[in-house]
């Protein structure tokens, strides 16, 4: 295999039935099971490893959401919604103080992952969504606390935004819970695909002898021979010979595809 590129990780797919009546030189990317004879190929890629994706979890969003939900509902029931008179709103003497206390608990507990994320973004000098969410939570919370204090100082009723604060926090926690769940499932799927890539490759030396070498040690330009029933160990280009590869996991094509000299193939 002649390796032309280097990657530390890659996705993998199965190449189903492959009839190898001739020797091939293939730069391999991702292939599954091969039936037939063997073929040689030039690899295009060094595979230094097949690691999983690192997922940055700023806390357990599922737990945070489920524990914050009752608190958020109570806050929304006791707070006015800007521009609307809700029939289910409940108030009682000093209920605004109760809401302020509950909101303080909610922002400390439920808002923690957003502020942690915002700090990380600012340290990297790359403010993003976490910083924006934290800003929105802080502004709505601090202004609402101000309205409670001002109402008692001036004797005038000032509109607060505790309802909006609580609903924003709950929505963001729910959204991140769903997002992290999807990312985790995608990572699990990729880990399963990574298992399709063989650990060793048969490298053809200058004297046509075969040397078994770990896939991670392949170099650009290595000539690799794939035996019948083996998976293709690296991305590459066919040098000679013909075969049929199943690339359904990449292309969605259920039928095997005929490959010949000059065609690119994918390892796995």
PDB file of N, CA and C in Angstrom, residues 62-157:
ATOM      1  N   UNK A  62     -29.322  15.471  31.734  1.00  0.00           N
ATOM      2  CA  UNK A  62     -30.574  14.781  32.041  1.00  0.00           C
ATOM      3  C   UNK A  62     -30.938  14.969  33.503  1.00  0.00           C
ATOM      4  N   UNK A  63     -29.985  14.716  34.379  1.00  0.00           N
ATOM      5  CA  UNK A  63     -30.232  14.873  35.810  1.00  0.00           C
ATOM      6  C   UNK A  63     -30.530  16.320  36.158  1.00  0.00           C
ATOM      7  N   UNK A  64     -29.776  17.237  35.571  1.00  0.00           N
ATOM      8  CA  UNK A  64     -30.000  18.657  35.839  1.00  0.00           C
ATOM      9  C   UNK A  64     -31.393  19.085  35.412  1.00  0.00           C
ATOM     10  N   UNK A  65     -31.822  18.626  34.246  1.00  0.00           N
ATOM     11  CA  UNK A  65     -33.141  19.019  33.746  1.00  0.00           C
ATOM     12  C   UNK A  65     -34.252  18.458  34.621  1.00  0.00           C
ATOM     13  N   UNK A  66     -34.164  17.169  34.925  1.00  0.00           N
ATOM     14  CA  UNK A  66     -35.239  16.538  35.700  1.00  0.00           C
ATOM     15  C   UNK A  66     -35.346  17.116  37.104  1.00  0.00           C
ATOM     16  N   UNK A  67     -34.206  17.475  37.704  1.00  0.00           N
ATOM     17  CA  UNK A  67     -34.249  18.046  39.057  1.00  0.00           C
ATOM     18  C   UNK A  67     -34.617  19.526  39.029  1.00  0.00           C
ATOM     19  N   UNK A  68     -34.313  20.211  37.913  1.00  0.00           N
ATOM     20  CA  UNK A  68     -34.632  21.634  37.816  1.00  0.00           C
ATOM     21  C   UNK A  68     -36.072  21.868  37.378  1.00  0.00           C
ATOM     22  N   UNK A  69     -36.675  20.864  36.732  1.00  0.00           N
ATOM     23  CA  UNK A  69     -38.022  21.030  36.183  1.00  0.00           C
ATOM     24  C   UNK A  69     -39.064  21.410  37.240  1.00  0.00           C
ATOM     25  N   UNK A  70     -39.171  20.705  38.363  1.00  0.00           N
ATOM     26  CA  UNK A  70     -40.181  21.112  39.369  1.00  0.00           C
ATOM     27  C   UNK A  70     -39.964  22.525  39.880  1.00  0.00           C
ATOM     28  N   UNK A  71     -38.694  22.869  40.099  1.00  0.00           N
ATOM     29  CA  UNK A  71     -38.385  24.211  40.592  1.00  0.00           C
ATOM     30  C   UNK A  71     -38.774  25.262  39.563  1.00  0.00           C
ATOM     31  N   UNK A  72     -38.469  24.983  38.295  1.00  0.00           N
ATOM     32  CA  UNK A  72     -38.807  25.920  37.236  1.00  0.00           C
ATOM     33  C   UNK A  72     -40.303  26.095  37.068  1.00  0.00           C
ATOM     34  N   UNK A  73     -41.050  25.002  37.200  1.00  0.00           N
ATOM     35  CA  UNK A  73     -42.516  25.080  37.084  1.00  0.00           C
ATOM     36  C   UNK A  73     -43.104  25.940  38.202  1.00  0.00           C
ATOM     37  N   UNK A  74     -42.618  25.752  39.405  1.00  0.00           N
ATOM     38  CA  UNK A  74     -43.105  26.564  40.535  1.00  0.00           C
ATOM     39  C   UNK A  74     -42.826  28.052  40.282  1.00  0.00           C
ATOM     40  N   UNK A  75     -41.625  28.359  39.796  1.00  0.00           N
ATOM     41  CA  UNK A  75     -41.271  29.754  39.515  1.00  0.00           C
ATOM     42  C   UNK A  75     -42.204  30.341  38.464  1.00  0.00           C
ATOM     43  N   UNK A  76     -42.482  29.574  37.409  1.00  0.00           N
ATOM     44  CA  UNK A  76     -43.334  30.077  36.335  1.00  0.00           C
ATOM     45  C   UNK A  76     -44.784  30.242  36.797  1.00  0.00           C
ATOM     46  N   UNK A  77     -45.247  29.375  37.707  1.00  0.00           N
ATOM     47  CA  UNK A  77     -46.609  29.511  38.222  1.00  0.00           C
ATOM     48  C   UNK A  77     -46.766  30.747  39.105  1.00  0.00           C
ATOM     49  N   UNK A  78     -45.693  31.135  39.784  1.00  0.00           N
ATOM     50  CA  UNK A  78     -45.746  32.270  40.707  1.00  0.00           C
ATOM     51  C   UNK A  78     -45.333  33.592  40.063  1.00  0.00           C
ATOM     52  N   UNK A  79     -44.903  33.536  38.802  1.00  0.00           N
ATOM     53  CA  UNK A  79     -44.364  34.740  38.148  1.00  0.00           C
ATOM     54  C   UNK A  79     -45.251  35.173  36.989  1.00  0.00           C
ATOM     55  N   UNK A  80     -45.363  36.468  36.773  1.00  0.00           N
ATOM     56  CA  UNK A  80     -46.115  36.953  35.613  1.00  0.00           C
ATOM     57  C   UNK A  80     -45.307  36.758  34.342  1.00  0.00           C
ATOM     58  N   UNK A  81     -46.010  36.541  33.250  1.00  0.00           N
ATOM     59  CA  UNK A  81     -45.354  36.403  31.953  1.00  0.00           C
ATOM     60  C   UNK A  81     -45.510  37.714  31.212  1.00  0.00           C
ATOM     61  N   UNK A  82     -44.420  38.257  30.731  1.00  0.00           N
ATOM     62  CA  UNK A  82     -44.437  39.574  30.091  1.00  0.00           C
ATOM     63  C   UNK A  82     -45.453  39.627  28.957  1.00  0.00           C
ATOM     64  N   UNK A  83     -46.391  40.560  29.060  1.00  0.00           N
ATOM     65  CA  UNK A  83     -47.369  40.767  28.000  1.00  0.00           C
ATOM     66  C   UNK A  83     -48.601  39.899  28.079  1.00  0.00           C
ATOM     67  N   UNK A  84     -48.665  38.998  29.048  1.00  0.00           N
ATOM     68  CA  UNK A  84     -49.801  38.083  29.131  1.00  0.00           C
ATOM     69  C   UNK A  84     -50.302  37.989  30.573  1.00  0.00           C
ATOM     70  N   UNK A  85     -51.602  37.856  30.693  1.00  0.00           N
ATOM     71  CA  UNK A  85     -52.198  37.561  31.993  1.00  0.00           C
ATOM     72  C   UNK A  85     -52.609  36.096  31.978  1.00  0.00           C
ATOM     73  N   UNK A  86     -51.803  35.277  32.621  1.00  0.00           N
ATOM     74  CA  UNK A  86     -52.043  33.838  32.592  1.00  0.00           C
ATOM     75  C   UNK A  86     -53.070  33.446  33.644  1.00  0.00           C
ATOM     76  N   UNK A  87     -54.052  32.616  33.274  1.00  0.00           N
ATOM     77  CA  UNK A  87     -55.110  32.233  34.227  1.00  0.00           C
ATOM     78  C   UNK A  87     -54.592  31.334  35.346  1.00  0.00           C
ATOM     79  N   UNK A  88     -53.447  30.698  35.147  1.00  0.00           N
ATOM     80  CA  UNK A  88     -52.956  29.749  36.141  1.00  0.00           C
ATOM     81  C   UNK A  88     -51.894  30.351  37.062  1.00  0.00           C
ATOM     82  N   UNK A  89     -51.713  31.673  36.988  1.00  0.00           N
ATOM     83  CA  UNK A  89     -50.705  32.313  37.838  1.00  0.00           C
ATOM     84  C   UNK A  89     -51.202  32.406  39.285  1.00  0.00           C
ATOM     85  N   UNK A  90     -50.332  32.063  40.229  1.00  0.00           N
ATOM     86  CA  UNK A  90     -50.684  32.104  41.640  1.00  0.00           C
ATOM     87  C   UNK A  90     -49.765  33.077  42.370  1.00  0.00           C
ATOM     88  N   UNK A  91     -50.348  33.903  43.189  1.00  0.00           N
ATOM     89  CA  UNK A  91     -49.543  34.828  43.981  1.00  0.00           C
ATOM     90  C   UNK A  91     -50.074  34.868  45.408  1.00  0.00           C
ATOM     91  N   UNK A  92     -49.234  35.267  46.307  1.00  0.00           N
ATOM     92  CA  UNK A  92     -49.597  35.422  47.707  1.00  0.00           C
ATOM     93  C   UNK A  92     -48.620  36.430  48.291  1.00  0.00           C
ATOM     94  N   UNK A  93     -48.853  36.931  49.485  1.00  0.00           N
ATOM     95  CA  UNK A  93     -47.946  37.933  50.063  1.00  0.00           C
ATOM     96  C   UNK A  93     -46.504  37.436  50.093  1.00  0.00           C
ATOM     97  N   UNK A  94     -45.635  38.279  49.607  1.00  0.00           N
ATOM     98  CA  UNK A  94     -44.206  37.989  49.544  1.00  0.00           C
ATOM     99  C   UNK A  94     -43.859  36.827  48.600  1.00  0.00           C
ATOM    100  N   UNK A  95     -44.748  36.534  47.697  1.00  0.00           N
ATOM    101  CA  UNK A  95     -44.459  35.475  46.730  1.00  0.00           C
ATOM    102  C   UNK A  95     -43.286  35.846  45.824  1.00  0.00           C
ATOM    103  N   UNK A  96     -43.107  37.171  45.603  1.00  0.00           N
ATOM    104  CA  UNK A  96     -41.981  37.586  44.771  1.00  0.00           C
ATOM    105  C   UNK A  96     -40.644  37.264  45.444  1.00  0.00           C
ATOM    106  N   UNK A  97     -40.607  37.338  46.765  1.00  0.00           N
ATOM    107  CA  UNK A  97     -39.377  36.988  47.492  1.00  0.00           C
ATOM    108  C   UNK A  97     -39.125  35.483  47.392  1.00  0.00           C
ATOM    109  N   UNK A  98     -40.211  34.717  47.498  1.00  0.00           N
ATOM    110  CA  UNK A  98     -40.091  33.264  47.353  1.00  0.00           C
ATOM    111  C   UNK A  98     -39.551  32.910  45.967  1.00  0.00           C
ATOM    112  N   UNK A  99     -40.089  33.585  44.951  1.00  0.00           N
ATOM    113  CA  UNK A  99     -39.636  33.337  43.578  1.00  0.00           C
ATOM    114  C   UNK A  99     -38.169  33.714  43.415  1.00  0.00           C
ATOM    115  N   UNK A 100     -37.773  34.819  44.028  1.00  0.00           N
ATOM    116  CA  UNK A 100     -36.376  35.253  43.938  1.00  0.00           C
ATOM    117  C   UNK A 100     -35.438  34.219  44.568  1.00  0.00           C
ATOM    118  N   UNK A 101     -35.852  33.658  45.691  1.00  0.00           N
ATOM    119  CA  UNK A 101     -35.034  32.637  46.358  1.00  0.00           C
ATOM    120  C   UNK A 101     -34.954  31.362  45.508  1.00  0.00           C
ATOM    121  N   UNK A 102     -36.105  30.938  44.989  1.00  0.00           N
ATOM    122  CA  UNK A 102     -36.130  29.740  44.147  1.00  0.00           C
ATOM    123  C   UNK A 102     -35.293  29.941  42.875  1.00  0.00           C
ATOM    124  N   UNK A 103     -35.371  31.136  42.306  1.00  0.00           N
ATOM    125  CA  UNK A 103     -34.590  31.428  41.101  1.00  0.00           C
ATOM    126  C   UNK A 103     -33.095  31.419  41.388  1.00  0.00           C
ATOM    127  N   UNK A 104     -32.713  31.874  42.570  1.00  0.00           N
ATOM    128  CA  UNK A 104     -31.302  31.841  42.967  1.00  0.00           C
ATOM    129  C   UNK A 104     -30.815  30.396  43.055  1.00  0.00           C
ATOM    130  N   UNK A 105     -31.636  29.541  43.644  1.00  0.00           N
ATOM    131  CA  UNK A 105     -31.283  28.117  43.729  1.00  0.00           C
ATOM    132  C   UNK A 105     -31.187  27.513  42.323  1.00  0.00           C
ATOM    133  N   UNK A 106     -32.125  27.877  41.468  1.00  0.00           N
ATOM    134  CA  UNK A 106     -32.171  27.318  40.114  1.00  0.00           C
ATOM    135  C   UNK A 106     -30.963  27.728  39.284  1.00  0.00           C
ATOM    136  N   UNK A 107     -30.566  28.986  39.364  1.00  0.00           N
ATOM    137  CA  UNK A 107     -29.441  29.439  38.542  1.00  0.00           C
ATOM    138  C   UNK A 107     -28.126  28.846  39.051  1.00  0.00           C
ATOM    139  N   UNK A 108     -28.033  28.640  40.364  1.00  0.00           N
ATOM    140  CA  UNK A 108     -26.810  28.050  40.915  1.00  0.00           C
ATOM    141  C   UNK A 108     -26.703  26.581  40.520  1.00  0.00           C
ATOM    142  N   UNK A 109     -27.821  25.864  40.600  1.00  0.00           N
ATOM    143  CA  UNK A 109     -27.788  24.422  40.293  1.00  0.00           C
ATOM    144  C   UNK A 109     -27.923  24.153  38.790  1.00  0.00           C
ATOM    145  N   UNK A 110     -29.030  24.603  38.217  1.00  0.00           N
ATOM    146  CA  UNK A 110     -29.287  24.303  36.811  1.00  0.00           C
ATOM    147  C   UNK A 110     -28.414  25.076  35.840  1.00  0.00           C
ATOM    148  N   UNK A 111     -27.975  26.271  36.249  1.00  0.00           N
ATOM    149  CA  UNK A 111     -27.178  27.088  35.331  1.00  0.00           C
ATOM    150  C   UNK A 111     -25.691  26.803  35.376  1.00  0.00           C
ATOM    151  N   UNK A 112     -25.274  25.951  36.314  1.00  0.00           N
ATOM    152  CA  UNK A 112     -23.846  25.683  36.502  1.00  0.00           C
ATOM    153  C   UNK A 112     -23.119  25.239  35.226  1.00  0.00           C
ATOM    154  N   UNK A 113     -23.654  24.268  34.458  1.00  0.00           N
ATOM    155  CA  UNK A 113     -22.914  23.825  33.272  1.00  0.00           C
ATOM    156  C   UNK A 113     -22.736  24.911  32.223  1.00  0.00           C
ATOM    157  N   UNK A 114     -23.693  25.837  32.150  1.00  0.00           N
ATOM    158  CA  UNK A 114     -23.577  26.909  31.161  1.00  0.00           C
ATOM    159  C   UNK A 114     -22.483  27.905  31.557  1.00  0.00           C
ATOM    160  N   UNK A 115     -22.408  28.197  32.840  1.00  0.00           N
ATOM    161  CA  UNK A 115     -21.359  29.113  33.284  1.00  0.00           C
ATOM    162  C   UNK A 115     -19.982  28.462  33.202  1.00  0.00           C
ATOM    163  N   UNK A 116     -19.912  27.166  33.490  1.00  0.00           N
ATOM    164  CA  UNK A 116     -18.649  26.455  33.333  1.00  0.00           C
ATOM    165  C   UNK A 116     -18.217  26.452  31.870  1.00  0.00           C
ATOM    166  N   UNK A 117     -19.177  26.224  31.001  1.00  0.00           N
ATOM    167  CA  UNK A 117     -18.868  26.241  29.570  1.00  0.00           C
ATOM    168  C   UNK A 117     -18.451  27.614  29.097  1.00  0.00           C
ATOM    169  N   UNK A 118     -19.113  28.655  29.631  1.00  0.00           N
ATOM    170  CA  UNK A 118     -18.772  30.025  29.248  1.00  0.00           C
ATOM    171  C   UNK A 118     -17.351  30.370  29.678  1.00  0.00           C
ATOM    172  N   UNK A 119     -16.969  29.933  30.884  1.00  0.00           N
ATOM    173  CA  UNK A 119     -15.610  30.181  31.366  1.00  0.00           C
ATOM    174  C   UNK A 119     -14.592  29.500  30.455  1.00  0.00           C
ATOM    175  N   UNK A 120     -14.873  28.264  30.059  1.00  0.00           N
ATOM    176  CA  UNK A 120     -13.965  27.544  29.153  1.00  0.00           C
ATOM    177  C   UNK A 120     -13.831  28.274  27.820  1.00  0.00           C
ATOM    178  N   UNK A 121     -14.949  28.760  27.300  1.00  0.00           N
ATOM    179  CA  UNK A 121     -14.915  29.478  26.024  1.00  0.00           C
ATOM    180  C   UNK A 121     -14.120  30.767  26.131  1.00  0.00           C
ATOM    181  N   UNK A 122     -14.305  31.482  27.222  1.00  0.00           N
ATOM    182  CA  UNK A 122     -13.586  32.749  27.396  1.00  0.00           C
ATOM    183  C   UNK A 122     -12.095  32.517  27.611  1.00  0.00           C
ATOM    184  N   UNK A 123     -11.743  31.433  28.300  1.00  0.00           N
ATOM    185  CA  UNK A 123     -10.332  31.113  28.476  1.00  0.00           C
ATOM    186  C   UNK A 123      -9.661  30.842  27.134  1.00  0.00           C
ATOM    187  N   UNK A 124     -10.406  30.239  26.222  1.00  0.00           N
ATOM    188  CA  UNK A 124      -9.889  29.950  24.890  1.00  0.00           C
ATOM    189  C   UNK A 124     -10.051  31.141  23.943  1.00  0.00           C
ATOM    190  N   UNK A 125     -10.611  32.213  24.466  1.00  0.00           N
ATOM    191  CA  UNK A 125     -10.865  33.415  23.677  1.00  0.00           C
ATOM    192  C   UNK A 125     -11.750  33.126  22.472  1.00  0.00           C
ATOM    193  N   UNK A 126     -12.695  32.184  22.669  1.00  0.00           N
ATOM    194  CA  UNK A 126     -13.630  31.827  21.609  1.00  0.00           C
ATOM    195  C   UNK A 126     -15.043  31.752  22.188  1.00  0.00           C
ATOM    196  N   UNK A 127     -15.624  32.899  22.567  1.00  0.00           N
ATOM    197  CA  UNK A 127     -16.971  32.872  23.134  1.00  0.00           C
ATOM    198  C   UNK A 127     -17.971  32.301  22.147  1.00  0.00           C
ATOM    199  N   UNK A 128     -18.825  31.431  22.652  1.00  0.00           N
ATOM    200  CA  UNK A 128     -19.802  30.783  21.787  1.00  0.00           C
ATOM    201  C   UNK A 128     -21.154  30.695  22.446  1.00  0.00           C
ATOM    202  N   UNK A 129     -21.840  29.570  22.218  1.00  0.00           N
ATOM    203  CA  UNK A 129     -23.212  29.425  22.686  1.00  0.00           C
ATOM    204  C   UNK A 129     -23.309  29.456  24.204  1.00  0.00           C
ATOM    205  N   UNK A 130     -22.385  28.800  24.891  1.00  0.00           N
ATOM    206  CA  UNK A 130     -22.442  28.770  26.349  1.00  0.00           C
ATOM    207  C   UNK A 130     -22.337  30.180  26.933  1.00  0.00           C
ATOM    208  N   UNK A 131     -21.468  30.977  26.353  1.00  0.00           N
ATOM    209  CA  UNK A 131     -21.327  32.352  26.824  1.00  0.00           C
ATOM    210  C   UNK A 131     -22.609  33.147  26.564  1.00  0.00           C
ATOM    211  N   UNK A 132     -23.226  32.906  25.423  1.00  0.00           N
ATOM    212  CA  UNK A 132     -24.458  33.616  25.077  1.00  0.00           C
ATOM    213  C   UNK A 132     -25.601  33.208  26.004  1.00  0.00           C
ATOM    214  N   UNK A 133     -25.734  31.921  26.265  1.00  0.00           N
ATOM    215  CA  UNK A 133     -26.784  31.447  27.167  1.00  0.00           C
ATOM    216  C   UNK A 133     -26.560  31.995  28.567  1.00  0.00           C
ATOM    217  N   UNK A 134     -25.320  31.961  29.022  1.00  0.00           N
ATOM    218  CA  UNK A 134     -24.998  32.477  30.354  1.00  0.00           C
ATOM    219  C   UNK A 134     -25.333  33.949  30.468  1.00  0.00           C
ATOM    220  N   UNK A 135     -25.072  34.697  29.410  1.00  0.00           N
ATOM    221  CA  UNK A 135     -25.388  36.119  29.411  1.00  0.00           C
ATOM    222  C   UNK A 135     -26.890  36.339  29.524  1.00  0.00           C
ATOM    223  N   UNK A 136     -27.664  35.572  28.756  1.00  0.00           N
ATOM    224  CA  UNK A 136     -29.120  35.702  28.802  1.00  0.00           C
ATOM    225  C   UNK A 136     -29.683  35.353  30.166  1.00  0.00           C
ATOM    226  N   UNK A 137     -29.168  34.280  30.759  1.00  0.00           N
ATOM    227  CA  UNK A 137     -29.624  33.893  32.092  1.00  0.00           C
ATOM    228  C   UNK A 137     -29.274  34.952  33.127  1.00  0.00           C
ATOM    229  N   UNK A 138     -28.052  35.468  33.044  1.00  0.00           N
ATOM    230  CA  UNK A 138     -27.589  36.454  34.025  1.00  0.00           C
ATOM    231  C   UNK A 138     -28.403  37.739  33.948  1.00  0.00           C
ATOM    232  N   UNK A 139     -28.637  38.213  32.738  1.00  0.00           N
ATOM    233  CA  UNK A 139     -29.376  39.472  32.573  1.00  0.00           C
ATOM    234  C   UNK A 139     -30.805  39.337  33.102  1.00  0.00           C
ATOM    235  N   UNK A 140     -31.498  38.265  32.717  1.00  0.00           N
ATOM    236  CA  UNK A 140     -32.885  38.092  33.161  1.00  0.00           C
ATOM    237  C   UNK A 140     -32.969  37.883  34.676  1.00  0.00           C
ATOM    238  N   UNK A 141     -32.025  37.141  35.225  1.00  0.00           N
ATOM    239  CA  UNK A 141     -32.034  36.894  36.676  1.00  0.00           C
ATOM    240  C   UNK A 141     -31.705  38.159  37.465  1.00  0.00           C
ATOM    241  N   UNK A 142     -30.618  38.834  37.105  1.00  0.00           N
ATOM    242  CA  UNK A 142     -30.185  40.014  37.857  1.00  0.00           C
ATOM    243  C   UNK A 142     -31.208  41.147  37.769  1.00  0.00           C
ATOM    244  N   UNK A 143     -31.794  41.319  36.568  1.00  0.00           N
ATOM    245  CA  UNK A 143     -32.803  42.379  36.444  1.00  0.00           C
ATOM    246  C   UNK A 143     -34.028  42.054  37.304  1.00  0.00           C
ATOM    247  N   UNK A 144     -34.403  40.769  37.327  1.00  0.00           N
ATOM    248  CA  UNK A 144     -35.567  40.380  38.117  1.00  0.00           C
ATOM    249  C   UNK A 144     -35.314  40.578  39.610  1.00  0.00           C
ATOM    250  N   UNK A 145     -34.104  40.271  40.060  1.00  0.00           N
ATOM    251  CA  UNK A 145     -33.755  40.522  41.460  1.00  0.00           C
ATOM    252  C   UNK A 145     -33.824  42.014  41.759  1.00  0.00           C
ATOM    253  N   UNK A 146     -33.369  42.812  40.806  1.00  0.00           N
ATOM    254  CA  UNK A 146     -33.430  44.274  40.964  1.00  0.00           C
ATOM    255  C   UNK A 146     -34.876  44.752  41.096  1.00  0.00           C
ATOM    256  N   UNK A 147     -35.789  44.185  40.284  1.00  0.00           N
ATOM    257  CA  UNK A 147     -37.186  44.625  40.342  1.00  0.00           C
ATOM    258  C   UNK A 147     -37.829  44.292  41.689  1.00  0.00           C
ATOM    259  N   UNK A 148     -37.432  43.162  42.277  1.00  0.00           N
ATOM    260  CA  UNK A 148     -37.982  42.792  43.588  1.00  0.00           C
ATOM    261  C   UNK A 148     -37.532  43.793  44.649  1.00  0.00           C
ATOM    262  N   UNK A 149     -36.248  44.108  44.628  1.00  0.00           N
ATOM    263  CA  UNK A 149     -35.716  45.069  45.600  1.00  0.00           C
ATOM    264  C   UNK A 149     -36.320  46.450  45.387  1.00  0.00           C
ATOM    265  N   UNK A 150     -36.373  46.871  44.098  1.00  0.00           N
ATOM    266  CA  UNK A 150     -36.903  48.198  43.773  1.00  0.00           C
ATOM    267  C   UNK A 150     -38.376  48.322  44.149  1.00  0.00           C
ATOM    268  N   UNK A 151     -39.121  47.224  44.006  1.00  0.00           N
ATOM    269  CA  UNK A 151     -40.548  47.258  44.332  1.00  0.00           C
ATOM    270  C   UNK A 151     -40.774  47.540  45.809  1.00  0.00           C
ATOM    271  N   UNK A 152     -39.942  46.974  46.663  1.00  0.00           N
ATOM    272  CA  UNK A 152     -40.092  47.191  48.099  1.00  0.00           C
ATOM    273  C   UNK A 152     -39.548  48.561  48.509  1.00  0.00           C
ATOM    274  N   UNK A 153     -38.551  49.047  47.792  1.00  0.00           N
ATOM    275  CA  UNK A 153     -37.961  50.356  48.123  1.00  0.00           C
ATOM    276  C   UNK A 153     -38.889  51.489  47.686  1.00  0.00           C
ATOM    277  N   UNK A 154     -39.443  51.391  46.476  1.00  0.00           N
ATOM    278  CA  UNK A 154     -40.252  52.475  45.915  1.00  0.00           C
ATOM    279  C   UNK A 154     -41.745  52.300  46.203  1.00  0.00           C
ATOM    280  N   UNK A 155     -42.134  51.064  46.509  1.00  0.00           N
ATOM    281  CA  UNK A 155     -43.562  50.818  46.730  1.00  0.00           C
ATOM    282  C   UNK A 155     -44.320  50.619  45.441  1.00  0.00           C
ATOM    283  N   UNK A 156     -43.646  50.656  44.304  1.00  0.00           N
ATOM    284  CA  UNK A 156     -44.290  50.459  43.009  1.00  0.00           C
ATOM    285  C   UNK A 156     -44.030  49.036  42.512  1.00  0.00           C
ATOM    286  N   UNK A 157     -45.024  48.480  41.833  1.00  0.00           N
ATOM    287  CA  UNK A 157     -44.880  47.132  41.286  1.00  0.00           C
ATOM    288  C   UNK A 157     -44.141  47.211  39.955  1.00  0.00           C
TER     289      UNK A 157
END
